[in-house]
Amino acid sequence: MTGNGLHAGLKNRHLSMIAIGGVIGAGLFVGSSSGIATAGPGILLSYALVGTLVVLVMRMLGEMSAANPTSGSFSAHADRALGRWAGFSIGWLYWFFWVVVLAVEATAGAKILEGWIPAVPQWGWALIVMVVLTATNLVSVGSYGEFEFWFAGIKVVAIGAFIVVGLLAVLGVLPGAHSDKAGFSNLTDHGGFLPHGPGAILTGVLLVVFSFMGSEIATLAAGESENPQRAVTKSTNSIIWRIGVFYLGSILIVVALLPWNDPSIKEKGSYVAALDSLGIAHAGEIMNFIVLTSVLSCLNSGLYTASRMAFSLGRRGDAPKAFARTTSRGVPMAAIVASVVFGFVAVFFNYRFPDSVFLFLVNSSGAVALFVWLVICFSQLRMRKIIQAEAPEKLVVKMWLYPYLTWATAGLIVFVLGYMLTDTEGESSGRTTVLLSLLVAAVVVAVAVVKQKVTGGRAAEATAAAESTDKVSVG
């Protein structure tokens, strides 16, 4: 049993698959088609740019988490490096992000399941999916790890198979495939590599950046593994090839199999359209099964992540104390139940007020990923000095070119946020997302500052009272 009430119930194979699966969100399958339509083959540069950003941020997080593995991950590091207000704010924002994701993913999964078994209404499927995964998380961390091992395993095998089959078709050596449209020439033949100009790369960045959220889950889960330091080091070091293969590799195959402006990409989704173009039977159903697996994986991990962040906030006195209590199996039951309840409320809003309340929730949590990454950058700048002063032997993972690359990464994140403000199209425009996310962040930071002043004042009063008591007793 670990010292923080959680159990070391995650095996190394669980951690490896959580690290791999955390990178492959359902957004990769569902959201890539709009990115391809916006930037053409140049979407590869958008994925490469965001992928580089994630690699750098994960390197910083890896440095801090290898030195101090904890279920609070970057929130706990921010607490120590930047102050209580920072740990409180980013912890609650991250929790908010994941409970909204629970609603989004539950609805996406329910749509697929309703298509297969229409007798059960969509809200019924959303309820069933949430209840089953809540039960899994409540049993033990090992059962979460086992579910995630298989969910992530299916995603990994599916994308691996897609890349191999697609590559053979592009090279013209796939037997029985009708791949007359396939070829690497698709990257340049239809209006060039950047048909909408270089600016489309940045617009593409806005569309793909959120599909990378989840990379940091392995550092939260490491606190419940047999060898936390080794787990963090391994997942941090392997992120480059994971992003390179699963994101860049699979998107490259999609845009090589079909012209980027083929209408089927937008109609069916990029991966289904690519499989259909090869004449593979039941391509849509196969892809729906894989997307459903990704959705369940994302739900499973989202619930785990939200509950562990709530647990960590409870341990630090930034959330109700009940969140920090664990069952005999090391499960933070109150933290899980609270996260699920908010998830259910968000699902209700999705069905009852999809274009008002739920749209607000989605937009106001949309830029949280970038806020988290920015806080990781500033935390690492400070934490490196603290670790070097206190325990330099714990620096087993080091950020490259410190501090210059850290500052450059922070600058790039600020630039992306700034660029989002220029996107004004639609109800879920970049500007709306950033402004609403900033509004929610400002409220949370204000609560954190007030809380810190109140508790700080109480602590000062307690100290003064203790000192006066000492003086009386001495007299």
Coordinates of C-alpha atoms in Angstrom, one line a residue:
M1 CA 0.0 0.0 0.0
T2 CA 1.3 3.5 -0.9
G3 CA 1.6 6.1 1.9
N4 CA -1.1 8.3 0.5
G5 CA -4.0 5.9 1.0
L6 CA -4.0 4.7 -2.6
H7 CA -2.8 1.2 -3.4
A8 CA 0.0 0.3 -5.8
G9 CA -2.4 -1.8 -7.9
L10 CA -1.2 -0.9 -11.4
K11 CA 1.2 -3.3 -13.1
N12 CA 3.9 -2.2 -15.5
R13 CA 1.9 -3.5 -18.5
H14 CA -1.1 -1.4 -17.3
L15 CA 1.1 1.7 -17.1
S16 CA 2.6 1.1 -20.5
M17 CA -0.8 0.7 -22.1
I18 CA -2.3 3.7 -20.2
A19 CA 0.6 5.8 -21.5
I20 CA 0.1 4.7 -25.1
G21 CA -3.7 4.8 -25.0
G22 CA -3.7 8.2 -23.3
V23 CA -2.3 9.7 -26.4
I24 CA -4.9 8.2 -28.7
G25 CA -8.1 10.0 -27.9
A26 CA -11.4 9.5 -29.7
G27 CA -10.7 13.0 -31.2
L28 CA -8.1 11.5 -33.5
F29 CA -10.8 9.4 -35.2
V30 CA -13.6 11.8 -35.0
G31 CA -12.0 15.2 -35.4
S32 CA -9.3 14.6 -38.0
S33 CA -11.7 15.0 -41.0
S34 CA -12.4 18.7 -40.2
G35 CA -8.6 19.3 -39.8
I36 CA -7.9 17.7 -43.2
A37 CA -10.7 19.8 -44.9
T38 CA -9.2 23.0 -43.3
A39 CA -5.5 22.5 -44.1
G40 CA -5.3 19.8 -46.7
P41 CA -2.2 17.6 -46.5
G42 CA -0.6 20.4 -44.5
I43 CA -2.6 19.2 -41.5
L44 CA 0.5 16.9 -41.0
L45 CA 2.4 20.0 -40.1
S46 CA -0.3 21.0 -37.6
Y47 CA -0.1 17.6 -36.0
A48 CA 3.7 17.7 -36.0
L49 CA 3.7 21.2 -34.4
V50 CA 1.2 20.2 -31.6
G51 CA 3.0 16.8 -31.2
T52 CA 6.3 18.7 -30.6
L53 CA 4.6 20.9 -28.1
V54 CA 3.2 17.8 -26.2
V55 CA 6.6 16.1 -26.3
L56 CA 8.3 19.1 -24.7
V57 CA 5.6 19.6 -22.1
M58 CA 5.6 15.9 -21.2
R59 CA 9.4 16.1 -20.8
M60 CA 9.0 18.9 -18.3
L61 CA 6.3 17.0 -16.5
G62 CA 8.4 13.8 -16.6
E63 CA 11.3 15.7 -14.9
M64 CA 9.1 16.8 -12.0
S65 CA 7.0 13.6 -11.7
A66 CA 10.1 11.3 -11.8
A67 CA 11.5 13.3 -8.9
N68 CA 8.2 13.3 -7.0
P69 CA 5.5 10.9 -8.3
T70 CA 2.1 11.9 -6.9
S71 CA -1.5 11.4 -7.8
G72 CA -1.8 15.2 -8.1
S73 CA 0.9 15.4 -10.8
F74 CA 1.2 18.9 -12.3
S75 CA -1.3 20.4 -9.8
A76 CA 0.9 19.2 -6.8
H77 CA 4.0 20.5 -8.6
A78 CA 2.4 23.9 -9.2
D79 CA 1.3 24.0 -5.6
R80 CA 5.0 23.7 -4.5
A81 CA 6.6 25.7 -7.3
L82 CA 4.2 28.6 -7.8
G83 CA 2.1 28.7 -4.7
R84 CA -1.1 27.2 -3.2
W85 CA -3.3 29.3 -5.5
A86 CA -1.7 27.8 -8.6
G87 CA -2.1 24.2 -7.5
F88 CA -5.7 24.8 -6.4
S89 CA -6.6 26.6 -9.7
I90 CA -5.1 24.3 -12.2
G91 CA -6.3 21.2 -10.2
W92 CA -9.9 22.3 -10.3
L93 CA -9.8 23.5 -13.9
Y94 CA -8.4 20.1 -14.9
W95 CA -11.1 18.3 -12.9
F96 CA -13.7 20.5 -14.6
F97 CA -12.2 19.7 -18.1
W98 CA -12.5 15.9 -17.5
V99 CA -16.1 15.9 -16.1
V100 CA -17.2 17.8 -19.2
V101 CA -15.3 15.3 -21.3
L102 CA -17.2 12.5 -19.5
A103 CA -20.5 14.0 -20.9
V104 CA -19.1 14.5 -24.4
E105 CA -17.7 10.9 -24.6
A106 CA -20.8 9.3 -23.0
T107 CA -23.0 11.0 -25.6
A108 CA -20.7 10.0 -28.5
G109 CA -20.7 6.3 -27.3
A110 CA -24.5 6.4 -26.8
K111 CA -25.0 7.5 -30.4
I112 CA -23.0 4.5 -31.7
L113 CA -24.7 2.0 -29.4
E114 CA -28.2 3.4 -30.3
G115 CA -27.3 2.8 -34.0
W116 CA -26.7 -0.8 -33.2
I117 CA -29.6 -1.4 -30.7
P118 CA -32.2 1.3 -31.3
A119 CA -34.6 -0.2 -28.8
V120 CA -32.6 1.5 -26.0
P121 CA -32.8 5.3 -26.3
Q122 CA -29.6 7.4 -26.5
W123 CA -29.9 8.7 -22.9
G124 CA -30.3 5.1 -21.7
W125 CA -27.1 4.1 -23.4
A126 CA -25.3 7.1 -21.9
L127 CA -26.5 6.1 -18.5
I128 CA -25.5 2.4 -18.9
V129 CA -22.0 3.3 -20.1
M130 CA -21.4 5.7 -17.2
V131 CA -22.7 3.3 -14.6
V132 CA -20.6 0.4 -15.9
L133 CA -17.4 2.4 -15.9
T134 CA -18.2 3.9 -12.5
A135 CA -18.5 0.4 -11.1
T136 CA -15.2 -0.6 -12.7
N137 CA -13.4 2.4 -11.1
L138 CA -15.0 1.8 -7.7
V139 CA -13.9 -1.9 -7.5
S140 CA -10.1 -1.2 -7.4
V141 CA -7.4 0.6 -9.3
G142 CA -6.4 -2.8 -10.7
S143 CA -9.7 -3.2 -12.4
Y144 CA -9.4 0.3 -14.0
G145 CA -5.9 -0.7 -15.2
E146 CA -7.2 -4.0 -16.6
F147 CA -10.1 -2.4 -18.5
E148 CA -7.8 0.3 -19.8
F149 CA -5.2 -2.3 -20.8
W150 CA -7.7 -3.9 -23.2
F151 CA -9.4 -0.7 -24.4
A152 CA -6.1 0.8 -25.3
G153 CA -4.8 -2.4 -26.7
I154 CA -7.7 -2.5 -29.2
K155 CA -7.0 1.1 -30.2
V156 CA -3.3 0.4 -30.7
V157 CA -3.8 -2.8 -32.7
A158 CA -6.4 -1.1 -34.9
I159 CA -4.3 1.9 -35.7
G160 CA -1.3 -0.3 -36.3
A161 CA -3.3 -2.5 -38.7
F162 CA -4.7 0.6 -40.4
I163 CA -1.2 1.9 -41.0
V164 CA 0.2 -1.4 -42.4
V165 CA -2.8 -2.1 -44.6
G166 CA -2.9 1.6 -45.8
L167 CA 0.8 1.7 -46.6
L168 CA 0.6 -1.6 -48.6
A169 CA -2.3 0.0 -50.6
V170 CA -0.4 3.3 -51.2
L171 CA 2.6 1.3 -52.4
G172 CA 0.2 -0.7 -54.7
V173 CA 1.0 -4.1 -53.2
L174 CA -2.2 -4.8 -51.2
P175 CA -4.0 -7.8 -52.8
G176 CA -7.6 -7.3 -53.7
A177 CA -7.7 -3.6 -52.8
H178 CA -9.4 -1.1 -55.2
S179 CA -6.8 1.6 -54.4
D180 CA -6.9 3.5 -57.7
K181 CA -6.9 6.9 -55.8
A182 CA -4.1 6.0 -53.5
G183 CA -0.5 7.3 -53.8
F184 CA 1.9 9.7 -52.1
S185 CA 1.2 12.1 -55.0
N186 CA -2.1 12.9 -53.2
L187 CA 0.1 15.0 -50.9
T188 CA 0.8 17.6 -53.6
D189 CA -1.5 16.9 -56.6
H190 CA -4.7 18.6 -55.5
G191 CA -3.8 22.3 -55.1
G192 CA -0.4 21.6 -53.5
F193 CA 0.7 20.5 -50.0
L194 CA -0.8 23.7 -48.5
P195 CA -3.9 24.3 -50.7
H196 CA -5.2 27.0 -48.4
G197 CA -1.9 28.7 -47.7
P198 CA 0.5 28.5 -44.7
G199 CA -2.1 30.2 -42.4
A200 CA -4.2 27.0 -42.5
I201 CA -1.5 25.2 -40.5
L202 CA -2.3 27.4 -37.5
T203 CA -6.0 27.0 -38.0
G204 CA -5.3 23.2 -38.1
V205 CA -3.5 23.5 -34.8
L206 CA -6.6 24.9 -33.2
L207 CA -8.6 21.9 -34.5
V208 CA -6.1 19.2 -33.4
V209 CA -4.7 20.5 -30.1
F210 CA -7.4 19.1 -28.0
S211 CA -7.2 15.6 -29.4
F212 CA -3.8 15.4 -27.6
M213 CA -5.2 16.0 -24.1
G214 CA -4.6 12.8 -22.0
S215 CA -0.9 12.4 -22.6
E216 CA -0.4 13.4 -18.9
I217 CA -2.5 10.6 -17.5
A218 CA 0.4 8.3 -17.1
T219 CA 2.1 10.7 -14.6
L220 CA -1.1 10.7 -12.5
A221 CA -1.4 6.9 -12.6
A222 CA 2.3 6.4 -11.8
G223 CA 1.6 7.2 -8.1
E224 CA -0.4 3.9 -7.9
S225 CA 2.2 1.7 -9.7
E226 CA 4.8 -0.7 -8.3
N227 CA 7.8 1.5 -9.4
P228 CA 6.5 5.1 -9.9
Q229 CA 9.9 6.6 -10.9
R230 CA 10.5 3.9 -13.6
A231 CA 7.0 4.2 -14.9
V232 CA 7.2 8.0 -15.3
T233 CA 10.7 7.8 -17.0
K234 CA 9.5 5.1 -19.4
S235 CA 6.3 6.9 -20.5
T236 CA 8.1 10.2 -20.9
N237 CA 10.8 8.8 -23.0
S238 CA 8.5 6.9 -25.3
I239 CA 6.1 9.7 -26.1
I240 CA 8.0 10.8 -29.3
W241 CA 7.5 7.5 -31.1
R242 CA 3.9 7.2 -29.8
I243 CA 2.9 10.6 -31.3
G244 CA 5.0 10.0 -34.4
V245 CA 3.4 6.6 -35.2
F246 CA -0.2 7.0 -34.0
Y247 CA -0.9 10.5 -35.1
L248 CA 1.5 11.5 -37.9
G249 CA 1.7 7.9 -39.3
S250 CA -2.1 7.3 -39.4
I251 CA -3.0 10.8 -40.8
L252 CA -0.2 10.5 -43.4
I253 CA -1.9 7.2 -44.6
V254 CA -5.3 8.9 -44.7
V255 CA -4.2 11.8 -46.9
A256 CA -2.1 9.4 -49.1
L257 CA -5.1 7.0 -49.7
L258 CA -7.5 9.7 -50.7
P259 CA -7.3 13.3 -52.1
W260 CA -7.7 15.6 -49.2
N261 CA -10.7 17.3 -50.9
D262 CA -12.6 14.0 -51.5
P263 CA -16.2 14.7 -50.2
S264 CA -16.3 11.2 -48.5
I265 CA -13.8 12.4 -45.9
K266 CA -16.2 14.9 -44.5
E267 CA -19.3 12.7 -45.0
K268 CA -18.0 9.5 -43.4
G269 CA -15.0 10.6 -41.3
S270 CA -11.4 10.4 -42.5
Y271 CA -10.7 6.8 -41.3
V272 CA -13.9 5.3 -42.6
A273 CA -13.5 7.0 -45.9
A274 CA -9.9 5.7 -46.2
L275 CA -11.0 2.1 -45.5
D276 CA -14.0 2.4 -47.8
S277 CA -11.7 3.6 -50.6
L278 CA -9.9 0.2 -50.4
G279 CA -13.2 -1.7 -50.8
I280 CA -12.9 -3.2 -47.4
A281 CA -16.3 -4.6 -46.4
H282 CA -18.1 -3.1 -43.4
A283 CA -15.5 -0.4 -43.0
G284 CA -18.0 1.9 -41.3
E285 CA -19.0 -0.7 -38.7
I286 CA -15.3 -1.7 -38.0
M287 CA -14.5 2.0 -37.5
N288 CA -17.5 2.5 -35.3
F289 CA -16.4 -0.3 -33.0
I290 CA -12.9 1.2 -32.8
V291 CA -14.3 4.7 -32.1
L292 CA -16.6 3.2 -29.4
T293 CA -13.6 1.5 -27.8
S294 CA -11.7 4.8 -27.8
V295 CA -14.7 6.6 -26.3
L296 CA -15.0 3.9 -23.5
S297 CA -11.2 4.2 -23.0
C298 CA -11.5 8.0 -22.8
L299 CA -14.4 7.7 -20.3
N300 CA -12.6 5.2 -18.2
S301 CA -9.5 7.3 -18.0
G302 CA -11.4 10.6 -17.7
L303 CA -13.2 9.3 -14.6
Y304 CA -10.0 7.9 -13.1
T305 CA -8.1 11.2 -13.8
A306 CA -10.8 13.5 -12.5
S307 CA -11.2 11.4 -9.3
R308 CA -7.4 11.2 -8.6
M309 CA -7.1 15.0 -9.1
A310 CA -10.1 15.5 -6.7
F311 CA -8.4 13.1 -4.2
S312 CA -5.1 15.0 -4.4
L313 CA -7.0 18.4 -3.9
G314 CA -8.7 16.8 -0.9
R315 CA -5.3 15.7 0.5
R316 CA -4.0 19.2 0.2
G317 CA -7.0 20.8 1.8
D318 CA -8.2 22.3 -1.4
A319 CA -11.3 20.1 -1.7
P320 CA -13.7 18.5 0.8
K321 CA -11.8 16.2 3.2
A322 CA -14.0 13.3 2.1
F323 CA -12.3 13.3 -1.3
A324 CA -9.1 12.2 0.4
R325 CA -10.6 9.2 2.1
T326 CA -10.0 5.8 0.5
T327 CA -11.8 2.4 0.9
S328 CA -10.0 -0.7 2.1
R329 CA -9.1 -1.4 -1.5
G330 CA -7.4 2.0 -1.9
V331 CA -10.2 3.6 -3.9
P332 CA -11.2 7.3 -3.3
M333 CA -14.9 6.6 -3.4
A334 CA -16.2 10.1 -2.6
A335 CA -13.9 11.6 -5.3
I336 CA -15.1 9.1 -7.9
V337 CA -18.8 9.6 -7.0
A338 CA -18.6 13.4 -7.0
S339 CA -16.9 13.4 -10.4
V340 CA -19.6 11.0 -11.8
V341 CA -22.4 13.1 -10.4
F342 CA -21.1 16.2 -12.2
G343 CA -20.6 14.0 -15.3
F344 CA -24.3 12.9 -15.1
V345 CA -25.4 16.5 -14.7
A346 CA -23.4 17.5 -17.8
V347 CA -25.0 14.6 -19.7
F348 CA -28.4 15.9 -18.7
F349 CA -27.5 19.4 -19.9
N350 CA -26.4 17.9 -23.2
Y351 CA -29.8 16.4 -23.8
R352 CA -31.9 19.2 -22.3
F353 CA -29.9 22.4 -23.3
P354 CA -27.4 21.3 -25.9
D355 CA -27.1 24.8 -27.6
S356 CA -26.9 26.8 -24.4
V357 CA -25.7 25.3 -21.1
F358 CA -23.8 22.4 -22.6
L359 CA -22.2 24.5 -25.3
F360 CA -21.1 26.9 -22.5
L361 CA -19.5 24.0 -20.6
V362 CA -17.7 22.7 -23.6
N363 CA -16.4 26.1 -24.7
S364 CA -15.4 27.1 -21.2
S365 CA -13.3 24.0 -20.7
G366 CA -11.9 24.0 -24.2
A367 CA -8.7 25.9 -23.6
V368 CA -7.9 24.2 -20.3
A369 CA -5.4 21.9 -22.0
L370 CA -3.3 24.9 -23.0
F371 CA -3.6 26.4 -19.5
V372 CA -2.4 23.2 -18.0
W373 CA 0.6 23.0 -20.4
L374 CA 1.5 26.6 -19.6
V375 CA 1.4 26.0 -15.8
I376 CA 3.6 22.9 -16.3
C377 CA 6.2 25.2 -18.1
F378 CA 6.3 27.7 -15.3
S379 CA 6.3 25.1 -12.6
Q380 CA 9.3 23.3 -14.2
L381 CA 11.3 26.5 -14.4
R382 CA 11.0 26.8 -10.6
M383 CA 11.0 23.1 -9.6
R384 CA 14.3 22.4 -11.4
K385 CA 16.0 24.8 -8.9
I386 CA 14.2 23.3 -5.9
I387 CA 15.1 19.7 -6.9
Q388 CA 18.8 20.7 -7.6
A389 CA 19.0 22.3 -4.2
E390 CA 17.2 19.5 -2.2
A391 CA 17.8 16.2 -4.0
P392 CA 19.8 16.5 -7.3
E393 CA 20.0 12.7 -7.5
K394 CA 16.3 12.7 -8.2
L395 CA 16.8 14.4 -11.6
V396 CA 16.6 11.2 -13.5
V397 CA 14.6 12.8 -16.4
K398 CA 15.9 16.2 -17.5
M399 CA 14.3 18.8 -19.7
W400 CA 16.4 19.5 -22.8
L401 CA 18.2 22.8 -23.2
Y402 CA 16.8 24.1 -19.9
P403 CA 15.7 26.9 -19.4
Y404 CA 15.6 28.1 -23.0
L405 CA 13.4 25.4 -24.5
T406 CA 11.0 25.7 -21.6
W407 CA 10.6 29.4 -22.3
A408 CA 10.2 28.8 -26.0
T409 CA 7.5 26.2 -25.3
A410 CA 5.6 28.6 -23.0
G411 CA 5.9 31.3 -25.7
L412 CA 4.5 28.9 -28.4
I413 CA 1.5 28.1 -26.1
V414 CA 0.8 31.8 -25.5
F415 CA 1.0 32.3 -29.3
V416 CA -1.5 29.6 -30.0
L417 CA -3.9 31.1 -27.4
G418 CA -3.4 34.5 -29.0
Y419 CA -4.1 33.1 -32.5
M420 CA -7.3 31.4 -31.2
L421 CA -8.6 34.9 -30.4
T422 CA -8.5 35.7 -34.1
D423 CA -10.8 32.8 -34.9
T424 CA -14.3 34.3 -34.8
E425 CA -16.4 31.8 -36.9
G426 CA -19.3 29.9 -35.3
E427 CA -20.6 29.4 -31.8
S428 CA -17.5 27.3 -30.8
S429 CA -15.0 29.7 -32.3
G430 CA -11.5 29.9 -30.9
R431 CA -12.2 33.4 -29.5
T432 CA -15.3 32.2 -27.7
T433 CA -13.4 29.1 -26.3
V434 CA -10.4 31.2 -25.0
L435 CA -12.6 34.0 -23.5
L436 CA -15.0 31.6 -21.8
S437 CA -12.1 29.4 -20.5
L438 CA -10.3 32.5 -19.2
L439 CA -13.5 33.6 -17.5
V440 CA -13.8 30.3 -15.7
A441 CA -10.1 30.3 -14.9
A442 CA -10.4 33.9 -13.5
V443 CA -13.3 32.8 -11.2
V444 CA -11.3 29.7 -10.0
V445 CA -8.1 31.8 -9.4
A446 CA -10.2 34.4 -7.5
V447 CA -11.6 31.7 -5.2
A448 CA -8.1 30.3 -4.7
V449 CA -6.7 33.7 -3.7
V450 CA -9.6 34.4 -1.3
K451 CA -9.3 30.9 0.2
Q452 CA -5.5 31.4 0.6
K453 CA -6.0 34.7 2.4
V454 CA -8.7 33.3 4.7
T455 CA -6.7 30.2 5.6
G456 CA -3.5 32.2 5.8
G457 CA -5.2 34.6 8.2
R458 CA -6.5 31.8 10.4
A459 CA -3.0 30.2 10.4
A460 CA -1.5 33.5 11.5
E461 CA -4.1 34.0 14.2
A462 CA -3.4 30.4 15.5
T463 CA 0.3 31.1 15.5
A464 CA -0.2 34.4 17.4
A465 CA -2.5 32.7 19.9
A466 CA 0.1 29.9 20.5
E467 CA 2.9 32.5 21.0
S468 CA 0.8 34.5 23.5
T469 CA 0.0 31.2 25.4
D470 CA 3.7 30.4 25.6
K471 CA 4.4 33.9 27.1
V472 CA 1.7 33.5 29.7
S473 CA 2.9 30.1 30.7
V474 CA 6.5 31.4 31.0
G475 CA 5.4 34.4 33.1

